[in-house]
Short mmCIF file of C-alpha atoms in Angstrom, two decimals:
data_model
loop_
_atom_site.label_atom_id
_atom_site.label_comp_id
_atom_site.label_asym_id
_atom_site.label_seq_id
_atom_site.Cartn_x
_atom_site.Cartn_y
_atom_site.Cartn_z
CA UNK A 1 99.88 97.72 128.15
CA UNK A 2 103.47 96.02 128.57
CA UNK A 3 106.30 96.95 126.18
CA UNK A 4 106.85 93.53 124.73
CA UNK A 5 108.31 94.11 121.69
CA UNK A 6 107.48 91.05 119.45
CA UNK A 7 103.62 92.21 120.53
CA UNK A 8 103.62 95.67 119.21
CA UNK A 9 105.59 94.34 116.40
CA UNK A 10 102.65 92.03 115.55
CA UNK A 11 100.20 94.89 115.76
CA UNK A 12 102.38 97.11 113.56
CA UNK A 13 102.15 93.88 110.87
CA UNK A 14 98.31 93.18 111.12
CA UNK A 15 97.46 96.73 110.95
CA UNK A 16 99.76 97.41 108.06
CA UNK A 17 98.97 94.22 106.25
CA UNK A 18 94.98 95.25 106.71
CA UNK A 19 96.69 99.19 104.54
CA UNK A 20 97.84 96.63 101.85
CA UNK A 21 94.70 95.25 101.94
CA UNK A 22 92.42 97.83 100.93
CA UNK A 23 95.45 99.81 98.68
CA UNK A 24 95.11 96.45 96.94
CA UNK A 25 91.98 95.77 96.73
CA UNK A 26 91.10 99.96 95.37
CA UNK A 27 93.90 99.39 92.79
CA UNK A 28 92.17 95.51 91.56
CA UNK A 29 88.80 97.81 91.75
CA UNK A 30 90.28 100.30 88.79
CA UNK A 31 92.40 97.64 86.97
CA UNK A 32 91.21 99.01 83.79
CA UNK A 33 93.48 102.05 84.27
CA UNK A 34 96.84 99.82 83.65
CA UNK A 35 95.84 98.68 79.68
CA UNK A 36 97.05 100.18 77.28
CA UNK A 37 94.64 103.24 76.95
CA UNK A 38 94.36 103.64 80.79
CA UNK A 39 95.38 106.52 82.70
CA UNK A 40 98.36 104.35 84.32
CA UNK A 41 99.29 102.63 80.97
CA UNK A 42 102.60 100.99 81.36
CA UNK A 43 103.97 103.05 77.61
CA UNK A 44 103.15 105.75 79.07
CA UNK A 45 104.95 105.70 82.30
CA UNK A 46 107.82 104.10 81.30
CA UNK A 47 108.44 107.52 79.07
CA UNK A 48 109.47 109.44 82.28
CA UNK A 49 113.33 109.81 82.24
CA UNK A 50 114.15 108.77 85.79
CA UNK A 51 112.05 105.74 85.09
CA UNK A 52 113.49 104.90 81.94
CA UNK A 53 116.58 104.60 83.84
CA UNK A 54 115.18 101.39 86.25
CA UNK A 55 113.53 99.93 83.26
CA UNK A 56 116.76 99.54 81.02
CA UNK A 57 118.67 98.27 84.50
CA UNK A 58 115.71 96.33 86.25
CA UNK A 59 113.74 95.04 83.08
CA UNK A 60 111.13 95.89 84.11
CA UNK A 61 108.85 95.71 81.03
CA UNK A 62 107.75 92.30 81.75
CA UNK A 63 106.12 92.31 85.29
CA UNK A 64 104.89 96.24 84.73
CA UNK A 65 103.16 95.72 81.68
CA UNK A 66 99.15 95.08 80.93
CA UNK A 67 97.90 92.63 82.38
CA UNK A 68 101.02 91.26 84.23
CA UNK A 69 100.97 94.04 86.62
CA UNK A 70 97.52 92.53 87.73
CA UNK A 71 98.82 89.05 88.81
CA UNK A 72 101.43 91.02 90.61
CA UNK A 73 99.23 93.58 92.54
CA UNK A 74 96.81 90.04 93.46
CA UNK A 75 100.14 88.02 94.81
CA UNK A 76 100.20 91.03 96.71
CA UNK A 77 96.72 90.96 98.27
CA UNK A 78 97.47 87.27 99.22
CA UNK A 79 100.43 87.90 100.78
CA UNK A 80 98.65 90.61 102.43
CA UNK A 81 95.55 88.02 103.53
CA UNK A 82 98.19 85.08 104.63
CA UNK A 83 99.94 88.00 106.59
CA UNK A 84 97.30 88.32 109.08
CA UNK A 85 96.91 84.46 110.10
CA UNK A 86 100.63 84.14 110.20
CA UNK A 87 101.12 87.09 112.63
CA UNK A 88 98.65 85.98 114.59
CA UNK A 89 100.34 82.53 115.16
CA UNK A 90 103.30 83.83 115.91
CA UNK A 91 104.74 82.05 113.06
CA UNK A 92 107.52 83.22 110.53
CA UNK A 93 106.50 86.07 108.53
CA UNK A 94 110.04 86.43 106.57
CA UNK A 95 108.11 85.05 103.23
CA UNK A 96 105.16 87.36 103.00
CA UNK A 97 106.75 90.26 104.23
CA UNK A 98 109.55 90.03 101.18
CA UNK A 99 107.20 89.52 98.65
CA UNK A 100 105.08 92.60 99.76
CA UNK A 101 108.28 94.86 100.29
CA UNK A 102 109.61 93.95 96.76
CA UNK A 103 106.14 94.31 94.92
CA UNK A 104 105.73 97.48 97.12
CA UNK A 105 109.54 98.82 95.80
CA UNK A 106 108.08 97.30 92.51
CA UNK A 107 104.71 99.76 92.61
CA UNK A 108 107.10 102.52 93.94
CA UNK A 109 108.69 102.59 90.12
CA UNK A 110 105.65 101.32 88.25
CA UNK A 111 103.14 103.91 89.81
CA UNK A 112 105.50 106.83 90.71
CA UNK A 113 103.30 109.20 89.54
CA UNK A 114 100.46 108.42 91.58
CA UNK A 115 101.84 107.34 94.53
CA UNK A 116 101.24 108.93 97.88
CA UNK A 117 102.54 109.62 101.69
CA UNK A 118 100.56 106.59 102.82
CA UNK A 119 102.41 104.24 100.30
CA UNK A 120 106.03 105.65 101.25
CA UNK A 121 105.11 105.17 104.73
CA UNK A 122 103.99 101.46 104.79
CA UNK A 123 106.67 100.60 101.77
CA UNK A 124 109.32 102.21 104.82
CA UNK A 125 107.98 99.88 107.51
CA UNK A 126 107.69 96.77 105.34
CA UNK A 127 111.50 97.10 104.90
CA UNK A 128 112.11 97.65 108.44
CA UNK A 129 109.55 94.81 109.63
CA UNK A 130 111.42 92.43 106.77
CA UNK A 131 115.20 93.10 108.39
CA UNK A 132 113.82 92.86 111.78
CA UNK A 133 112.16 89.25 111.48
CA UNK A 134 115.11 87.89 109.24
CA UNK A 135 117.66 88.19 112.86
CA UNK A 136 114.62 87.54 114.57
CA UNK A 137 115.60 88.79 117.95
CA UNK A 138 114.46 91.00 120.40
CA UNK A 139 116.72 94.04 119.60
CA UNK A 140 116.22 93.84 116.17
CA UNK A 141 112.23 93.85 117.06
CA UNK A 142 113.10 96.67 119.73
CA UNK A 143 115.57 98.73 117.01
CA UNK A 144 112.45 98.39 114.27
CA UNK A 145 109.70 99.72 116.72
CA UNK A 146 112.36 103.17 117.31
CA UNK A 147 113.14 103.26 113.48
CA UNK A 148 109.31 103.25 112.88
CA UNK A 149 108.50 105.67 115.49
CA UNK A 150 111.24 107.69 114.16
CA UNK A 151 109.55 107.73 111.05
CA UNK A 152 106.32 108.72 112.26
CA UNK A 153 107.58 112.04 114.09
CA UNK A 154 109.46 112.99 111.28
CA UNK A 155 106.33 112.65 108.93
CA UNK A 156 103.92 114.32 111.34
CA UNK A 157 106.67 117.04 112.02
CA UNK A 158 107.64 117.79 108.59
CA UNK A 159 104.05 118.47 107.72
CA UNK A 160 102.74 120.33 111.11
CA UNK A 161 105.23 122.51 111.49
CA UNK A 162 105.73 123.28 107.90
CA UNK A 163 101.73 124.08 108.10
CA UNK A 164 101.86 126.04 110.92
CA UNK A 165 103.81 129.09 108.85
CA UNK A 166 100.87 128.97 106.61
CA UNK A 167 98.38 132.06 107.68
CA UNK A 168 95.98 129.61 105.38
CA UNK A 169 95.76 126.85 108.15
CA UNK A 170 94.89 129.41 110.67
CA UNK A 171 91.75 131.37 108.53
CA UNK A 172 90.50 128.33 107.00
CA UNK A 173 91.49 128.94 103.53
CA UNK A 174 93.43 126.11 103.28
CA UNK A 175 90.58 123.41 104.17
CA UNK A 176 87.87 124.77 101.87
CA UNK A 177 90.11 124.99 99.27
CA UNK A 178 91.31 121.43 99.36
CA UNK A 179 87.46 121.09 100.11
CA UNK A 180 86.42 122.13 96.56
CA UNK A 181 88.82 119.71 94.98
CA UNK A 182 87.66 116.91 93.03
CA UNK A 183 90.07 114.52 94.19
CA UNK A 184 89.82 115.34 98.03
CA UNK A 185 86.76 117.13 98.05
CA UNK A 186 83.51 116.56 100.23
CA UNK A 187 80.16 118.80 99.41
CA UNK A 188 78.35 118.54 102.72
CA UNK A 189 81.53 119.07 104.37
CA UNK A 190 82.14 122.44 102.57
CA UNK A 191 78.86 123.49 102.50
CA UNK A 192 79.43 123.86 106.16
CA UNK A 193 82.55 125.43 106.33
CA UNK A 194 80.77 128.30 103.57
CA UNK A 195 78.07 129.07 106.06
CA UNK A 196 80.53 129.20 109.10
CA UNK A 197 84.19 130.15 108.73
CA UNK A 198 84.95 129.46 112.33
CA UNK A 199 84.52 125.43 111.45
CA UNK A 200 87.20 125.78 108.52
CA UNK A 201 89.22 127.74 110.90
CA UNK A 202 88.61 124.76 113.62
CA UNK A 203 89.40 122.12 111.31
CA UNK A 204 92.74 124.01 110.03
CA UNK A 205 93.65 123.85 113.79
CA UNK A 206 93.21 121.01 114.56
CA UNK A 207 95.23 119.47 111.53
CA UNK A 208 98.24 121.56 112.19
CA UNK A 209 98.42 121.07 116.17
CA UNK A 210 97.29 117.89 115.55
CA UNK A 211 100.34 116.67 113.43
CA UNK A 212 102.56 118.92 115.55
CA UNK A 213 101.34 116.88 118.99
CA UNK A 214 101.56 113.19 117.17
CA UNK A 215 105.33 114.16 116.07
CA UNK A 216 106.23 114.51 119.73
CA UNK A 217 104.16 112.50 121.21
CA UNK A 218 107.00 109.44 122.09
CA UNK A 219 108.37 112.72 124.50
CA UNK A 220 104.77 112.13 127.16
CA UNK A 221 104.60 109.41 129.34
CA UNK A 222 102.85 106.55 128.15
CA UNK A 223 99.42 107.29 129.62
CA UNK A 224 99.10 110.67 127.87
CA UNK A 225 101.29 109.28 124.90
CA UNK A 226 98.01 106.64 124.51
CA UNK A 227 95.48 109.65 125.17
CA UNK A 228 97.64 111.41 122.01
CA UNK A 229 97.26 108.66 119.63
CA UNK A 230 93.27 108.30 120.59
CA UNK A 231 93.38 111.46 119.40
CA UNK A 232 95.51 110.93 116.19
CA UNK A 233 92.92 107.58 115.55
CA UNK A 234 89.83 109.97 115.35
CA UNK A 235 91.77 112.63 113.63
CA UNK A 236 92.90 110.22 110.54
CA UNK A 237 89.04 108.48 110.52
CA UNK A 238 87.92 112.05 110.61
CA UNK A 239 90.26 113.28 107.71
CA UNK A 240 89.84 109.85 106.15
CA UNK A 241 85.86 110.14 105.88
CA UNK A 242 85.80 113.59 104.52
CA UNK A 243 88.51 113.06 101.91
CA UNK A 244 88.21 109.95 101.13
CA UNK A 245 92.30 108.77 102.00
CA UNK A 246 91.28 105.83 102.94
CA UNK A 247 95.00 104.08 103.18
CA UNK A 248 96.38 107.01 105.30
CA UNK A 249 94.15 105.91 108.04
CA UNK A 250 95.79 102.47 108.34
CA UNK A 251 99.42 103.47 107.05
CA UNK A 252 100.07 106.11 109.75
CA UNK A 253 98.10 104.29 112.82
CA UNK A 254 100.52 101.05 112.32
CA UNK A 255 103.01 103.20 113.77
CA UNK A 256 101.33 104.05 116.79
CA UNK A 257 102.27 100.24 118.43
CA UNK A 258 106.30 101.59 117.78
CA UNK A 259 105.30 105.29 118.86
CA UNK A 260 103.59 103.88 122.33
CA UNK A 261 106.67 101.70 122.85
CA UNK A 262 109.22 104.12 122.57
CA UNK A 263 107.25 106.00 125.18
CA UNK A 264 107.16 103.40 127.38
CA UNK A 265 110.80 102.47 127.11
CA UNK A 266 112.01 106.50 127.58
CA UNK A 267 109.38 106.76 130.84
CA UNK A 268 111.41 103.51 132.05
CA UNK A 269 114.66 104.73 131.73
CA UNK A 270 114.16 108.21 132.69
CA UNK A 271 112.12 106.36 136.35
CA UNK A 272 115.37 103.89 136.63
#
């Protein structure tokens, strides 16, 4: 794979715009959750003090409100839809990428409550992929990929290594216990892990070396950088199909194009 940089940009966009997508499309699914005796009623979020503070300065009433918010959340998915085409034609992708980065800072405020790694992630990238495709150029495309591998280690390091001083990880505590969960939970799954504690302690592994090897893996040449990221695709469907996170899966593999690239470019300069 060559290290053109407007190509792994336009993976980085199609993958993330496939993220929006589905976050979308889940959120559409439960609209009923944003009227007015929902659990993500606008009068009651706008209570919290820190957003009280955005919705005096931003009005924000109007747009975050039943059942405005929906129109907003489906100009989204659009945007989203028309992202893919326009990527793929190499055309400008200035407009759709500022209306999802504002409606994503938008959801940021509106849903802070229920928001999750996956959003922060693509909301981060959006911003980057929206400067980078304003000046256009091949340094600012080049600058974006490093800024979004940059990113990625630092998410992937900040939870791997923070899991690996957790005994819990190690034993398999951990992973039955976010097993039994009702949010993240899976039955079969932990019915397995019950009956043999050497899978829990397997998957516990595996999820702390796992994020520990992704956060670093810009440092291998590209080859084994690729072989990494194979990995870190079947880790994510894995951790994806058991818990259900269904948006980390796309939000964290867009940054694999950026991650591969700044491999490539360190294994060229360290050769030259």
């Amino acid at each position: 794979m060559k290290y053109n940089a407007f190509i792994l940009i336009y993976a980085v966009e199609i993958i993330l715009a496939i993220q929006t997508i589905i976050a979308t499309g889940e959120l559409l699914r439960y609209y009923r959750i944003y009227r007015k005796d929902g659990l993500m009623a606008w009068d009651l979020q706008r209570l919290g003090p820190k957003l009280a503070v955005y919705v005096r300065k931003l009005k924000l009433d109007f747009v975050c409100k039943y059942p405005n918010v929906l129109f907003v959340l489906i100009l989204r998915l659009l945007s989203a839809i028309a992202l893919i085409p326009i990527v793929w034609l190499h055309q400008s992708a200035v407009i759709p990428l500022l209306l999802i980065t504002v409606i994503n800072l938008l959801m940021q405020i509106r849903n802070s409550q229920s928001n999750d790694g996956s959003d922060q992630m693509a909301t981060v990238c959006y911003i980057v992929l929206l400067f980078a495709n304003v000046i256009n150029t091949v340094t600012s495309m080049s600058c974006a990929l490093f800024f979004i591998a940059a990113q990625a280690a630092l998410a992937y390091g900040t939870s791997g290594f923070l899991k690996m001083q957790k005994i819990g990880w190690y034993n398999g505590e951990y992973v039955t216990d976010i097993l039994k969960t009702s949010s993240y939970g899976n039955k079969k799954v932990l019915a397995i892990t019950q009956k043999s504690r050497s899978v829990a302690k397997v998957l516990g592994i595996m999820v702390v070396y796992g994020d520990c090897l992704l956060s670093v893996s810009f440092l291998f040449p590209p080859h084994i950088c690729m072989f990494i990221l194979v990995f870190g695709v079947c880790l994510h469907v894995g951790i994806g199909r058991i818990m259900g996170l269904n948006t980390f899966l796309w939000s964290y593999i867009a940054t694999y194009p950026a991650t591969y690239y700044v491999s490539y470019i360190l294994y060229f300069l360290i050769l030259n």
